[in-house]
């Protein structure tokens, strides 16, 4: 069974603070994604990556940086957090086209509050 | 740019009935992949079913099936013989076939199944 682990599960910070959300997958998947979930908006793509050192821009990237350090690890960085970034963040991984379903396997989510 | 729209914010049905959830999508690609995911009350997001754009047959998995109407850019999710545990939020998603692996989601439909 695919495994995606996010940490921390909950985080509270203040406006202007630095936050790093971590995601590790043990699926040997090449693709990893960061989404935020807000009421009325569903899941919106922030950044994604197809391997270590690679970064692709999603649909709502402003205020977020991301870094893929290894195949397993994908980090989301908020360097100057704002209250508008209060949200539920999900990480996901996906296999490649060759034989897989290309479905996303999601982590349990990180709830971030920016005060 | 790819886009997925779910206009139904919530649906309520009685147990053991059939429900259809709507989803329309926009894409410039001739090849694409459509998915439905379920988010349970605990927040867990899981893959349900997938439709490849080049396949004419509607996908079916258990009591989930799809109504794929390509000329209308529509991919409805049909749940037959609904159960209480089908109560959840359902997301429609799309990945374009150009190899970019960007996956975008709709805003979700909340389903409530009552006894």
Tab-separated table of C-alpha atoms in Angstrom:
chain	number	residue	atom	x	y	z
A	1	UNK	CA	0.000	0.000	0.000
A	2	UNK	CA	1.287	3.423	-0.994
A	3	UNK	CA	2.429	5.603	1.885
A	4	UNK	CA	2.644	9.384	2.050
A	5	UNK	CA	3.500	10.958	5.370
A	6	UNK	CA	3.093	14.634	6.154
A	7	UNK	CA	4.512	16.532	9.097
A	8	UNK	CA	3.559	18.319	11.174
A	9	UNK	CA	-0.143	17.459	11.255
A	10	UNK	CA	-0.992	20.793	12.809
A	11	UNK	CA	0.913	24.046	12.856
A	12	UNK	CA	0.192	27.493	14.237
A	13	UNK	CA	2.375	30.439	13.340
A	14	UNK	CA	2.187	34.209	13.326
A	15	UNK	CA	2.007	36.577	10.400
A	16	UNK	CA	5.462	36.973	8.901
A	17	UNK	CA	6.707	33.722	10.325
A	18	UNK	CA	8.609	30.961	8.527
A	19	UNK	CA	6.949	27.608	8.035
A	20	UNK	CA	8.142	24.400	6.412
A	21	UNK	CA	5.729	21.587	5.664
A	22	UNK	CA	7.284	18.209	5.011
A	23	UNK	CA	6.160	15.282	2.906
A	24	UNK	CA	7.774	11.894	2.491
A	25	UNK	CA	6.597	9.084	0.240
A	26	UNK	CA	7.812	5.523	0.268
A	27	UNK	CA	6.126	4.520	-2.982
A	28	UNK	CA	9.111	5.095	-5.270
A	29	UNK	CA	6.903	7.519	-7.172
A	30	UNK	CA	8.484	10.158	-9.342
A	31	UNK	CA	5.682	12.717	-9.069
A	32	UNK	CA	4.810	14.638	-5.933
A	33	UNK	CA	2.290	17.422	-5.417
A	34	UNK	CA	1.284	20.082	-2.906
A	35	UNK	CA	-2.362	21.186	-2.733
A	36	UNK	CA	-4.267	23.466	-0.453
A	37	UNK	CA	-7.905	22.844	0.427
A	38	UNK	CA	-10.258	25.679	1.246
A	39	UNK	CA	-14.021	25.704	1.529
A	40	UNK	CA	-15.590	26.473	-1.829
A	41	UNK	CA	-12.354	25.986	-3.734
A	42	UNK	CA	-11.677	22.306	-3.480
A	43	UNK	CA	-8.073	21.267	-3.957
A	44	UNK	CA	-5.840	23.846	-5.586
A	45	UNK	CA	-2.399	22.937	-6.897
A	46	UNK	CA	0.483	24.933	-5.442
A	47	UNK	CA	3.600	23.178	-6.782
A	48	UNK	CA	4.560	19.778	-8.104
A	49	UNK	CA	7.717	17.906	-9.021
A	50	UNK	CA	8.773	14.959	-11.120
A	51	UNK	CA	12.019	14.170	-9.354
A	52	UNK	CA	14.777	15.394	-7.121
A	53	UNK	CA	15.747	18.941	-7.969
A	54	UNK	CA	12.741	19.513	-10.213
A	55	UNK	CA	9.950	21.985	-9.497
A	56	UNK	CA	6.852	22.819	-11.519
A	57	UNK	CA	4.573	25.768	-10.830
A	58	UNK	CA	0.960	25.070	-10.010
A	59	UNK	CA	-2.085	27.303	-10.134
A	60	UNK	CA	-1.714	29.140	-6.798
A	61	UNK	CA	2.057	29.444	-6.252
A	62	UNK	CA	2.234	32.984	-4.870
A	63	UNK	CA	3.774	33.081	-1.410
A	64	UNK	CA	5.010	29.501	-1.589
A	65	UNK	CA	8.335	27.924	-2.401
A	66	UNK	CA	8.937	24.225	-2.710
A	67	UNK	CA	11.940	21.985	-2.886
A	68	UNK	CA	12.310	18.322	-3.810
A	69	UNK	CA	15.490	17.132	-2.165
A	70	UNK	CA	15.208	13.425	-2.950
A	71	UNK	CA	12.753	11.155	-4.697
A	72	UNK	CA	11.104	10.639	-1.316
A	73	UNK	CA	11.019	14.149	0.143
A	74	UNK	CA	9.096	17.234	-0.965
A	75	UNK	CA	8.950	20.382	1.153
A	76	UNK	CA	6.639	23.381	1.037
A	77	UNK	CA	8.066	26.637	2.374
A	78	UNK	CA	6.175	29.710	3.511
A	79	UNK	CA	8.832	32.333	4.183
A	80	UNK	CA	6.560	35.189	5.191
A	81	UNK	CA	3.347	33.553	6.232
A	82	UNK	CA	0.110	35.507	5.889
A	83	UNK	CA	-3.379	34.834	7.288
A	84	UNK	CA	-4.563	34.065	3.726
A	85	UNK	CA	-2.355	30.984	3.842
A	86	UNK	CA	-4.388	29.498	6.674
A	87	UNK	CA	-5.563	26.278	5.081
A	88	UNK	CA	-5.440	22.497	4.994
A	89	UNK	CA	-2.449	21.335	2.969
A	90	UNK	CA	-2.212	17.975	1.250
A	91	UNK	CA	0.766	16.280	-0.272
A	92	UNK	CA	0.343	13.520	-2.829
A	93	UNK	CA	2.484	11.230	-4.944
A	94	UNK	CA	1.825	9.528	-8.247
A	95	UNK	CA	3.405	6.858	-10.366
A	96	UNK	CA	4.508	7.445	-13.929
A	97	UNK	CA	2.618	6.471	-17.039
A	98	UNK	CA	4.374	3.184	-17.650
A	99	UNK	CA	1.937	0.637	-16.319
A	100	UNK	CA	0.606	2.509	-13.343
A	101	UNK	CA	-2.773	4.036	-12.757
A	102	UNK	CA	-1.391	7.590	-12.485
A	103	UNK	CA	-3.615	7.985	-9.471
A	104	UNK	CA	-2.656	10.229	-6.614
A	105	UNK	CA	-1.915	8.854	-3.164
A	106	UNK	CA	-2.548	11.492	-0.550
A	107	UNK	CA	-1.073	12.185	2.831
A	108	UNK	CA	-3.285	12.871	5.836
A	109	UNK	CA	-2.924	16.639	5.527
A	110	UNK	CA	-1.387	19.457	7.557
A	111	UNK	CA	-3.656	22.063	9.087
A	112	UNK	CA	-1.902	25.422	9.158
A	113	UNK	CA	-3.162	28.465	11.012
A	114	UNK	CA	-1.503	31.836	10.498
A	115	UNK	CA	-2.514	34.305	13.211
B	1	UNK	CA	-5.358	25.866	-19.422
B	2	UNK	CA	-7.049	22.857	-17.943
B	3	UNK	CA	-10.031	23.421	-15.712
B	4	UNK	CA	-12.503	21.243	-13.842
B	5	UNK	CA	-15.917	22.465	-12.664
B	6	UNK	CA	-18.318	20.846	-10.235
B	7	UNK	CA	-21.454	22.944	-9.848
B	8	UNK	CA	-23.280	20.809	-7.309
B	9	UNK	CA	-22.075	21.835	-3.864
B	10	UNK	CA	-24.145	19.267	-1.978
B	11	UNK	CA	-26.581	16.434	-2.636
B	12	UNK	CA	-28.806	14.559	-0.200
B	13	UNK	CA	-30.225	11.127	-1.019
B	14	UNK	CA	-31.869	8.243	0.747
B	15	UNK	CA	-29.948	5.057	1.310
B	16	UNK	CA	-30.083	2.426	-1.473
B	17	UNK	CA	-30.918	4.946	-4.158
B	18	UNK	CA	-28.785	6.005	-7.153
B	19	UNK	CA	-27.046	9.366	-7.306
B	20	UNK	CA	-25.220	11.149	-10.091
B	21	UNK	CA	-22.625	13.850	-9.531
B	22	UNK	CA	-21.743	16.181	-12.367
B	23	UNK	CA	-18.357	17.349	-13.589
B	24	UNK	CA	-17.339	19.286	-16.688
B	25	UNK	CA	-13.807	19.934	-17.793
B	26	UNK	CA	-11.832	22.127	-20.169
B	27	UNK	CA	-8.661	21.126	-21.960
B	28	UNK	CA	-6.796	21.806	-25.172
B	29	UNK	CA	-5.293	18.313	-25.246
B	30	UNK	CA	-6.759	15.537	-27.352
B	31	UNK	CA	-5.596	13.008	-24.772
B	32	UNK	CA	-6.400	13.307	-21.080
B	33	UNK	CA	-7.336	11.337	-18.000
B	34	UNK	CA	-10.280	11.937	-15.695
B	35	UNK	CA	-10.490	10.809	-12.076
B	36	UNK	CA	-12.873	10.817	-9.161
B	37	UNK	CA	-11.639	10.928	-5.581
B	38	UNK	CA	-13.489	10.636	-2.290
B	39	UNK	CA	-12.728	12.562	0.878
B	40	UNK	CA	-14.140	10.903	3.977
B	41	UNK	CA	-15.217	12.621	7.159
B	42	UNK	CA	-11.801	11.914	8.645
B	43	UNK	CA	-10.215	13.938	5.857
B	44	UNK	CA	-8.679	10.993	4.054
B	45	UNK	CA	-8.644	11.340	0.255
B	46	UNK	CA	-8.771	8.161	-1.802
B	47	UNK	CA	-8.935	7.341	-5.489
B	48	UNK	CA	-12.192	5.850	-6.756
B	49	UNK	CA	-12.276	5.505	-10.515
B	50	UNK	CA	-10.641	6.724	-13.700
B	51	UNK	CA	-11.594	7.292	-17.350
B	52	UNK	CA	-9.084	7.626	-20.174
B	53	UNK	CA	-10.235	10.015	-22.895
B	54	UNK	CA	-9.504	7.575	-25.722
B	55	UNK	CA	-11.714	4.849	-24.236
B	56	UNK	CA	-15.329	4.779	-25.335
B	57	UNK	CA	-16.527	2.406	-22.639
B	58	UNK	CA	-17.556	3.957	-19.355
B	59	UNK	CA	-15.407	2.833	-16.449
B	60	UNK	CA	-17.015	0.826	-13.652
B	61	UNK	CA	-15.598	-0.174	-10.274
B	62	UNK	CA	-17.893	-1.824	-7.760
B	63	UNK	CA	-20.945	0.355	-7.288
B	64	UNK	CA	-19.218	3.349	-8.914
B	65	UNK	CA	-19.548	4.022	-12.624
B	66	UNK	CA	-18.898	6.919	-14.948
B	67	UNK	CA	-21.012	8.635	-17.561
B	68	UNK	CA	-18.408	9.928	-20.002
B	69	UNK	CA	-19.831	12.303	-22.593
B	70	UNK	CA	-16.832	13.506	-24.540
B	71	UNK	CA	-18.671	15.919	-26.882
B	72	UNK	CA	-20.025	17.690	-23.796
B	73	UNK	CA	-16.698	17.536	-21.909
B	74	UNK	CA	-18.578	15.867	-19.114
B	75	UNK	CA	-17.690	13.047	-16.720
B	76	UNK	CA	-20.447	12.212	-14.269
B	77	UNK	CA	-19.980	9.861	-11.314
B	78	UNK	CA	-22.846	7.451	-10.667
B	79	UNK	CA	-23.171	5.654	-7.354
B	80	UNK	CA	-25.773	2.901	-7.318
B	81	UNK	CA	-27.342	1.409	-4.205
B	82	UNK	CA	-25.893	4.136	-2.021
B	83	UNK	CA	-24.832	3.309	1.518
B	84	UNK	CA	-24.492	5.491	4.593
B	85	UNK	CA	-20.730	5.213	4.303
B	86	UNK	CA	-20.853	6.824	0.865
B	87	UNK	CA	-21.458	10.115	2.659
B	88	UNK	CA	-18.358	12.134	1.792
B	89	UNK	CA	-17.023	14.861	-0.460
B	90	UNK	CA	-16.350	13.768	-4.027
B	91	UNK	CA	-13.765	15.452	-6.216
B	92	UNK	CA	-13.427	15.296	-9.966
B	93	UNK	CA	-9.892	15.697	-11.351
B	94	UNK	CA	-8.086	15.789	-14.680
B	95	UNK	CA	-4.592	15.221	-15.985
B	96	UNK	CA	-3.717	16.249	-19.502
B	97	UNK	CA	-1.957	13.674	-21.635
B	98	UNK	CA	0.895	15.850	-22.804
B	99	UNK	CA	3.233	14.363	-20.244
B	100	UNK	CA	3.172	17.272	-17.845
B	101	UNK	CA	1.497	15.368	-15.032
B	102	UNK	CA	-0.305	18.428	-13.751
B	103	UNK	CA	-3.471	17.280	-11.977
B	104	UNK	CA	-6.251	19.780	-11.292
B	105	UNK	CA	-9.349	19.269	-9.193
B	106	UNK	CA	-12.881	20.599	-9.065
B	107	UNK	CA	-14.357	22.231	-5.988
B	108	UNK	CA	-16.070	19.060	-4.806
B	109	UNK	CA	-19.613	17.825	-4.154
B	110	UNK	CA	-20.708	16.859	-0.661
B	111	UNK	CA	-22.948	13.788	-0.607
B	112	UNK	CA	-25.148	12.985	2.360
B	113	UNK	CA	-26.797	9.577	2.417
B	114	UNK	CA	-29.619	9.223	4.938
B	115	UNK	CA	-31.211	6.027	6.255
